PDB file of C-alpha atoms in Angstrom:
ATOM      1  CA  MET T   6     151.573  79.174  84.742  1.00 51.00           C
ATOM      2  CA  THR T   7     153.394  82.388  83.927  1.00 51.00           C
ATOM      3  CA  GLU T   8     153.959  83.829  80.463  1.00 52.00           C
ATOM      4  CA  SER T   9     157.193  81.839  80.476  1.00 60.00           C
ATOM      5  CA  GLY T  10     155.211  78.677  81.208  1.00 87.00           C
ATOM      6  CA  LYS T  11     156.949  78.204  84.563  1.00 96.00           C
ATOM      7  CA  PRO T  12     154.949  76.768  87.444  1.00 98.00           C
ATOM      8  CA  ILE T  13     154.092  79.300  90.182  1.00 98.00           C
ATOM      9  CA  LEU T  14     154.448  78.453  93.854  1.00 98.00           C
ATOM     10  CA  TYR T  15     152.614  80.571  96.407  1.00 98.00           C
ATOM     11  CA  SER T  16     154.918  80.263  99.381  1.00 98.00           C
ATOM     12  CA  TYR T  17     155.942  81.837 102.687  1.00 96.00           C
ATOM     13  CA  PHE T  18     159.620  81.506 103.625  1.00 97.00           C
ATOM     14  CA  ARG T  19     158.924  80.135 107.100  1.00 95.00           C
ATOM     15  CA  SER T  20     155.982  77.876 106.216  1.00 95.00           C
ATOM     16  CA  SER T  21     157.068  74.270 106.768  1.00 96.00           C
ATOM     17  CA  CYS T  22     154.369  73.067 104.349  1.00 97.00           C
ATOM     18  CA  SER T  23     155.746  75.371 101.633  1.00 98.00           C
ATOM     19  CA  TRP T  24     159.269  74.134 102.365  1.00 98.00           C
ATOM     20  CA  ARG T  25     158.177  70.505 101.735  1.00 98.00           C
ATOM     21  CA  VAL T  26     157.064  71.478  98.235  1.00 98.00           C
ATOM     22  CA  ARG T  27     160.145  73.614  97.566  1.00 98.00           C
ATOM     23  CA  ILE T  28     162.309  70.557  98.363  1.00 98.00           C
ATOM     24  CA  ALA T  29     160.276  68.376  95.963  1.00 98.00           C
ATOM     25  CA  LEU T  30     160.583  70.948  93.167  1.00 98.00           C
ATOM     26  CA  ALA T  31     164.349  71.204  93.769  1.00 98.00           C
ATOM     27  CA  LEU T  32     164.879  67.423  93.873  1.00 98.00           C
ATOM     28  CA  LYS T  33     162.949  66.970  90.637  1.00 98.00           C
ATOM     29  CA  GLY T  34     164.792  69.852  88.967  1.00 98.00           C
ATOM     30  CA  ILE T  35     161.608  71.814  88.221  1.00 98.00           C
ATOM     31  CA  ASP T  36     162.189  75.497  87.494  1.00 97.00           C
ATOM     32  CA  TYR T  37     159.459  77.645  89.057  1.00 98.00           C
ATOM     33  CA  GLU T  38     158.575  81.143  90.188  1.00 98.00           C
ATOM     34  CA  ILE T  39     157.635  82.096  93.734  1.00 98.00           C
ATOM     35  CA  ILE T  40     154.856  84.486  94.660  1.00 97.00           C
ATOM     36  CA  PRO T  41     155.441  85.191  98.353  1.00 97.00           C
ATOM     37  CA  ILE T  42     152.354  85.295 100.582  1.00 96.00           C
ATOM     38  CA  ASN T  43     153.193  86.917 103.920  1.00 94.00           C
ATOM     39  CA  LEU T  44     151.166  85.117 106.605  1.00 93.00           C
ATOM     40  CA  ILE T  45     151.673  87.939 109.126  1.00 90.00           C
ATOM     41  CA  LYS T  46     151.754  91.225 107.181  1.00 91.00           C
ATOM     42  CA  ASP T  47     148.479  93.124 106.507  1.00 88.00           C
ATOM     43  CA  GLY T  48     146.684  90.773 108.914  1.00 89.00           C
ATOM     44  CA  GLY T  49     147.826  87.857 106.727  1.00 92.00           C
ATOM     45  CA  GLN T  50     147.947  88.131 102.925  1.00 94.00           C
ATOM     46  CA  GLN T  51     146.468  84.611 102.691  1.00 95.00           C
ATOM     47  CA  PHE T  52     143.112  86.149 103.638  1.00 93.00           C
ATOM     48  CA  SER T  53     143.022  88.484 100.620  1.00 94.00           C
ATOM     49  CA  LYS T  54     140.266  88.025  98.023  1.00 93.00           C
ATOM     50  CA  GLU T  55     142.925  87.501  95.330  1.00 93.00           C
ATOM     51  CA  PHE T  56     144.583  84.649  97.185  1.00 93.00           C
ATOM     52  CA  GLN T  57     141.282  83.094  98.240  1.00 92.00           C
ATOM     53  CA  ALA T  58     140.562  82.683  94.515  1.00 93.00           C
ATOM     54  CA  VAL T  59     143.827  80.686  94.260  1.00 93.00           C
ATOM     55  CA  ASN T  60     143.292  78.598  97.408  1.00 92.00           C
ATOM     56  CA  PRO T  61     139.918  78.727  99.172  1.00 93.00           C
ATOM     57  CA  MET T  62     141.584  77.267 102.309  1.00 92.00           C
ATOM     58  CA  LYS T  63     143.602  80.517 102.563  1.00 93.00           C
ATOM     59  CA  GLN T  64     146.803  78.582 103.175  1.00 93.00           C
ATOM     60  CA  VAL T  65     150.186  78.196 101.533  1.00 96.00           C
ATOM     61  CA  PRO T  66     151.482  76.394  99.619  1.00 97.00           C
ATOM     62  CA  ALA T  67     149.510  76.400  96.403  1.00 97.00           C
ATOM     63  CA  LEU T  68     151.099  75.404  93.101  1.00 98.00           C
ATOM     64  CA  LYS T  69     149.928  76.441  89.633  1.00 98.00           C
ATOM     65  CA  ILE T  70     151.281  73.858  87.216  1.00 98.00           C
ATOM     66  CA  ASP T  71     150.132  72.186  83.967  1.00 97.00           C
ATOM     67  CA  GLY T  72     147.014  74.365  83.909  1.00 96.00           C
ATOM     68  CA  VAL T  73     145.795  73.330  87.365  1.00 97.00           C
ATOM     69  CA  THR T  74     146.114  74.843  90.843  1.00 97.00           C
ATOM     70  CA  ILE T  75     146.793  72.419  93.681  1.00 98.00           C
ATOM     71  CA  GLY T  76     146.699  73.180  97.411  1.00 97.00           C
ATOM     72  CA  GLN T  77     147.867  70.931 100.305  1.00 97.00           C
ATOM     73  CA  SER T  78     151.549  70.031 100.287  1.00 98.00           C
ATOM     74  CA  LEU T  79     151.216  66.238 100.178  1.00 98.00           C
ATOM     75  CA  ALA T  80     148.721  66.402  97.289  1.00 98.00           C
ATOM     76  CA  ILE T  81     151.175  68.654  95.423  1.00 98.00           C
ATOM     77  CA  ILE T  82     154.090  66.280  96.078  1.00 98.00           C
ATOM     78  CA  GLU T  83     152.029  63.245  94.970  1.00 98.00           C
ATOM     79  CA  TYR T  84     151.056  65.094  91.768  1.00 98.00           C
ATOM     80  CA  LEU T  85     154.704  65.954  91.038  1.00 98.00           C
ATOM     81  CA  GLU T  86     155.590  62.307  91.692  1.00 98.00           C
ATOM     82  CA  GLU T  87     152.922  61.046  89.278  1.00 98.00           C
ATOM     83  CA  THR T  88     153.746  63.515  86.489  1.00 98.00           C
ATOM     84  CA  ARG T  89     157.519  63.766  86.966  1.00 98.00           C
ATOM     85  CA  PRO T  90     158.562  60.448  88.515  1.00 97.00           C
ATOM     86  CA  THR T  91     162.341  61.026  88.464  1.00 97.00           C
ATOM     87  CA  PRO T  92     163.914  60.984  90.994  1.00 97.00           C
ATOM     88  CA  PRO T  93     161.220  59.001  92.823  1.00 98.00           C
ATOM     89  CA  LEU T  94     159.912  60.282  96.171  1.00 98.00           C
ATOM     90  CA  LEU T  95     157.830  57.153  96.799  1.00 98.00           C
ATOM     91  CA  PRO T  96     159.458  53.699  96.880  1.00 98.00           C
ATOM     92  CA  GLN T  97     158.300  50.948  94.487  1.00 97.00           C
ATOM     93  CA  ASP T  98     157.600  48.466  97.289  1.00 98.00           C
ATOM     94  CA  PRO T  99     153.990  48.911  98.557  1.00 98.00           C
ATOM     95  CA  LYS T 100     154.956  48.309 102.198  1.00 98.00           C
ATOM     96  CA  LYS T 101     157.737  50.877 102.083  1.00 98.00           C
ATOM     97  CA  ARG T 102     155.414  53.235 100.229  1.00 98.00           C
ATOM     98  CA  ALA T 103     152.876  52.823 103.040  1.00 98.00           C
ATOM     99  CA  SER T 104     155.608  53.651 105.590  1.00 98.00           C
ATOM    100  CA  VAL T 105     156.489  56.829 103.677  1.00 98.00           C
ATOM    101  CA  ARG T 106     152.838  57.899 103.580  1.00 98.00           C
ATOM    102  CA  MET T 107     152.325  56.994 107.250  1.00 98.00           C
ATOM    103  CA  ILE T 108     155.280  59.151 108.369  1.00 98.00           C
ATOM    104  CA  SER T 109     154.264  61.994 106.039  1.00 98.00           C
ATOM    105  CA  ASP T 110     150.717  61.941 107.421  1.00 97.00           C
ATOM    106  CA  LEU T 111     151.918  61.664 111.002  1.00 97.00           C
ATOM    107  CA  ILE T 112     153.800  64.946 110.535  1.00 97.00           C
ATOM    108  CA  ALA T 113     151.418  66.713 108.149  1.00 96.00           C
ATOM    109  CA  SER T 114     148.211  65.814 110.025  1.00 95.00           C
ATOM    110  CA  GLY T 115     149.361  64.822 113.512  1.00 94.00           C
ATOM    111  CA  ILE T 116     151.968  67.449 114.406  1.00 95.00           C
ATOM    112  CA  GLN T 117     152.133  70.487 112.119  1.00 92.00           C
ATOM    113  CA  PRO T 118     148.459  71.602 112.284  1.00 82.00           C
ATOM    114  CA  LEU T 119     148.568  71.587 116.113  1.00 87.00           C
ATOM    115  CA  GLN T 120     151.499  74.023 116.235  1.00 84.00           C
ATOM    116  CA  ASN T 121     150.891  76.217 113.198  1.00 83.00           C
ATOM    117  CA  LEU T 122     150.129  79.923 113.255  1.00 80.00           C
ATOM    118  CA  SER T 123     146.345  79.624 113.034  1.00 83.00           C
ATOM    119  CA  ALA T 124     146.140  77.006 115.822  1.00 90.00           C
ATOM    120  CA  LEU T 125     148.388  78.981 118.186  1.00 88.00           C
ATOM    121  CA  LYS T 126     146.347  82.139 117.581  1.00 85.00           C
ATOM    122  CA  GLN T 127     143.494  80.401 119.454  1.00 90.00           C
ATOM    123  CA  VAL T 128     145.667  80.247 122.584  1.00 91.00           C
ATOM    124  CA  GLU T 129     146.784  83.013 124.979  1.00 91.00           C
ATOM    125  CA  GLN T 130     150.245  84.361 124.080  1.00 88.00           C
ATOM    126  CA  GLU T 131     151.947  82.937 127.205  1.00 91.00           C
ATOM    127  CA  ASN T 132     150.554  79.449 126.504  1.00 91.00           C
ATOM    128  CA  GLN T 133     151.578  79.302 122.843  1.00 92.00           C
ATOM    129  CA  LEU T 134     155.093  77.923 123.414  1.00 94.00           C
ATOM    130  CA  PRO T 135     154.028  75.072 125.768  1.00 94.00           C
ATOM    131  CA  VAL T 136     151.106  74.142 123.489  1.00 93.00           C
ATOM    132  CA  ALA T 137     153.387  73.970 120.434  1.00 94.00           C
ATOM    133  CA  GLN T 138     156.039  72.029 122.360  1.00 96.00           C
ATOM    134  CA  LYS T 139     153.495  69.502 123.622  1.00 95.00           C
ATOM    135  CA  ALA T 140     152.206  68.836 120.071  1.00 95.00           C
ATOM    136  CA  ILE T 141     155.714  68.368 118.683  1.00 97.00           C
ATOM    137  CA  ILE T 142     156.976  66.221 121.579  1.00 98.00           C
ATOM    138  CA  SER T 143     153.972  63.917 121.424  1.00 97.00           C
ATOM    139  CA  GLY T 144     154.418  63.509 117.643  1.00 97.00           C
ATOM    140  CA  PHE T 145     158.193  63.086 117.834  1.00 98.00           C
ATOM    141  CA  ASP T 146     157.845  60.421 120.571  1.00 98.00           C
ATOM    142  CA  ALA T 147     155.770  58.370 118.105  1.00 98.00           C
ATOM    143  CA  LEU T 148     157.940  59.205 115.090  1.00 98.00           C
ATOM    144  CA  GLU T 149     161.212  58.213 116.785  1.00 98.00           C
ATOM    145  CA  GLN T 150     159.677  54.831 117.648  1.00 98.00           C
ATOM    146  CA  ILE T 151     158.442  54.271 114.069  1.00 98.00           C
ATOM    147  CA  LEU T 152     161.815  55.253 112.601  1.00 98.00           C
ATOM    148  CA  GLN T 153     163.506  52.521 114.647  1.00 98.00           C
ATOM    149  CA  SER T 154     161.971  50.015 112.247  1.00 98.00           C
ATOM    150  CA  THR T 155     161.827  52.019 108.972  1.00 98.00           C
ATOM    151  CA  ALA T 156     164.965  54.172 108.863  1.00 98.00           C
ATOM    152  CA  GLY T 157     168.133  53.602 106.916  1.00 98.00           C
ATOM    153  CA  LYS T 158     170.131  56.688 106.050  1.00 98.00           C
ATOM    154  CA  TYR T 159     166.775  58.490 105.713  1.00 98.00           C
ATOM    155  CA  CYS T 160     163.225  57.992 107.065  1.00 98.00           C
ATOM    156  CA  VAL T 161     162.477  54.881 105.001  1.00 98.00           C
ATOM    157  CA  GLY T 162     165.607  53.066 103.867  1.00 98.00           C
ATOM    158  CA  ASP T 163     168.425  54.845 102.054  1.00 98.00           C
ATOM    159  CA  GLN T 164     166.455  56.856  99.483  1.00 98.00           C
ATOM    160  CA  VAL T 165     165.089  60.345 100.125  1.00 98.00           C
ATOM    161  CA  SER T 166     161.291  60.127 100.125  1.00 98.00           C
ATOM    162  CA  MET T 167     158.236  62.285 100.769  1.00 98.00           C
ATOM    163  CA  ALA T 168     158.628  61.414 104.477  1.00 98.00           C
ATOM    164  CA  ASP T 169     161.990  63.207 104.555  1.00 98.00           C
ATOM    165  CA  LEU T 170     160.442  66.242 102.860  1.00 98.00           C
ATOM    166  CA  CYS T 171     158.123  66.428 105.873  1.00 98.00           C
ATOM    167  CA  LEU T 172     160.747  65.630 108.508  1.00 98.00           C
ATOM    168  CA  ALA T 173     163.336  68.376 107.941  1.00 98.00           C
ATOM    169  CA  PRO T 174     160.839  71.284 108.007  1.00 98.00           C
ATOM    170  CA  GLN T 175     159.202  69.852 111.145  1.00 98.00           C
ATOM    171  CA  VAL T 176     162.575  69.650 112.922  1.00 98.00           C
ATOM    172  CA  ALA T 177     163.128  73.320 112.009  1.00 97.00           C
ATOM    173  CA  ASN T 178     159.751  74.091 113.643  1.00 96.00           C
ATOM    174  CA  ALA T 179     160.791  72.081 116.715  1.00 97.00           C
ATOM    175  CA  GLU T 180     163.989  74.123 116.989  1.00 97.00           C
ATOM    176  CA  ARG T 181     162.032  77.356 116.609  1.00 95.00           C
ATOM    177  CA  PHE T 182     159.770  76.280 119.490  1.00 95.00           C
ATOM    178  CA  LYS T 183     162.827  75.320 121.605  1.00 97.00           C
ATOM    179  CA  VAL T 184     162.027  71.597 121.763  1.00 98.00           C
ATOM    180  CA  ASP T 185     164.903  69.537 123.215  1.00 98.00           C
ATOM    181  CA  LEU T 186     165.919  67.122 120.437  1.00 98.00           C
ATOM    182  CA  ALA T 187     168.249  65.012 122.632  1.00 98.00           C
ATOM    183  CA  PRO T 188     165.569  62.294 123.140  1.00 98.00           C
ATOM    184  CA  TYR T 189     165.298  61.901 119.342  1.00 98.00           C
ATOM    185  CA  PRO T 190     168.663  60.600 118.052  1.00 98.00           C
ATOM    186  CA  ILE T 191     167.238  59.018 114.867  1.00 98.00           C
ATOM    187  CA  ILE T 192     165.211  62.121 113.919  1.00 98.00           C
ATOM    188  CA  SER T 193     168.309  64.271 114.595  1.00 98.00           C
ATOM    189  CA  ARG T 194     170.638  62.029 112.584  1.00 98.00           C
ATOM    190  CA  ILE T 195     168.309  61.910 109.565  1.00 98.00           C
ATOM    191  CA  ASN T 196     167.733  65.663 109.722  1.00 98.00           C
ATOM    192  CA  LYS T 197     171.474  66.317 109.700  1.00 98.00           C
ATOM    193  CA  ALA T 198     171.914  64.070 106.631  1.00 98.00           C
ATOM    194  CA  LEU T 199     169.043  65.827 104.841  1.00 98.00           C
ATOM    195  CA  LEU T 200     170.323  69.340 105.513  1.00 98.00           C
ATOM    196  CA  ALA T 201     173.601  68.380 103.801  1.00 98.00           C
ATOM    197  CA  LEU T 202     171.710  67.803 100.501  1.00 98.00           C
ATOM    198  CA  GLU T 203     171.575  70.620  97.969  1.00 98.00           C
ATOM    199  CA  ALA T 204     167.794  70.394  97.440  1.00 98.00           C
ATOM    200  CA  PHE T 205     167.232  70.986 101.156  1.00 98.00           C
ATOM    201  CA  GLN T 206     169.691  73.896 101.184  1.00 98.00           C
ATOM    202  CA  VAL T 207     168.363  75.869  98.184  1.00 98.00           C
ATOM    203  CA  SER T 208     164.795  75.483  99.475  1.00 98.00           C
ATOM    204  CA  HIS T 209     165.707  76.473 103.063  1.00 98.00           C
ATOM    205  CA  PRO T 210     163.653  79.215 104.786  1.00 97.00           C
ATOM    206  CA  ARG T 211     166.818  81.288 105.204  1.00 96.00           C
ATOM    207  CA  ARG T 212     167.345  81.384 101.418  1.00 96.00           C
ATOM    208  CA  GLN T 213     163.957  82.490 100.065  1.00 97.00           C
ATOM    209  CA  PRO T 214     163.123  85.656  98.105  1.00 96.00           C
ATOM    210  CA  ASP T 215     160.867  86.753 100.996  1.00 96.00           C
ATOM    211  CA  THR T 216     163.303  85.883 103.821  1.00 96.00           C
ATOM    212  CA  PRO T 217     163.880  89.030 105.945  1.00 95.00           C
ATOM    213  CA  ALA T 218     167.480  90.294 105.800  1.00 94.00           C
ATOM    214  CA  GLU T 219     168.186  89.490 109.469  1.00 94.00           C
ATOM    215  CA  LEU T 220     167.249  85.815 108.953  1.00 93.00           C
ATOM    216  CA  ARG T 221     169.142  85.244 105.719  1.00 93.00           C
ATOM    217  CA  ALA T 222     171.817  82.537 105.610  1.00 81.00           C
TER     218      ALA T 222
END
């Protein structure tokens, strides 16, 4: 926490995992400060000794709040949900709650890690785009099928949930890696509805303190 007692989010404008948390903080009306961690500059500021003391995994996001530091976006969102339950990001019904967690995990464990910066660094430059596309397409094939039975206006019914906080940033990644979204009408429809919401707009990668001028909205 800062002198002012505000939570501190260690974030990178383009990090989809950081964006998930920024959406949660916006939806729950939590005022916070950002400390930008540039994942590319200086060989990656996440590898600095200072940041390693904050998050030994050397990844963003990390959130300092209520005297604790939490890494991993879904753990952060679950903590915010448990300590600040309004508006809820997990449905009351256990089956719907399981659907939200299943979709969140599918994206957070099954897609994003396979196309993130550190994974693509293991691959030759010319193979990076096809490798990222393959990971996203394989995950989106599964996700589109799941959404056929869970979706209402959003991923699970008509309330924004943790699953939606994972979906919108992953679609932005898909667009960045030039994935054709035509085969995914439900994903595309939900994403469009989400991007119309204020919490998704203020937290958007194009509107962050560390967004480069040429990428600003």
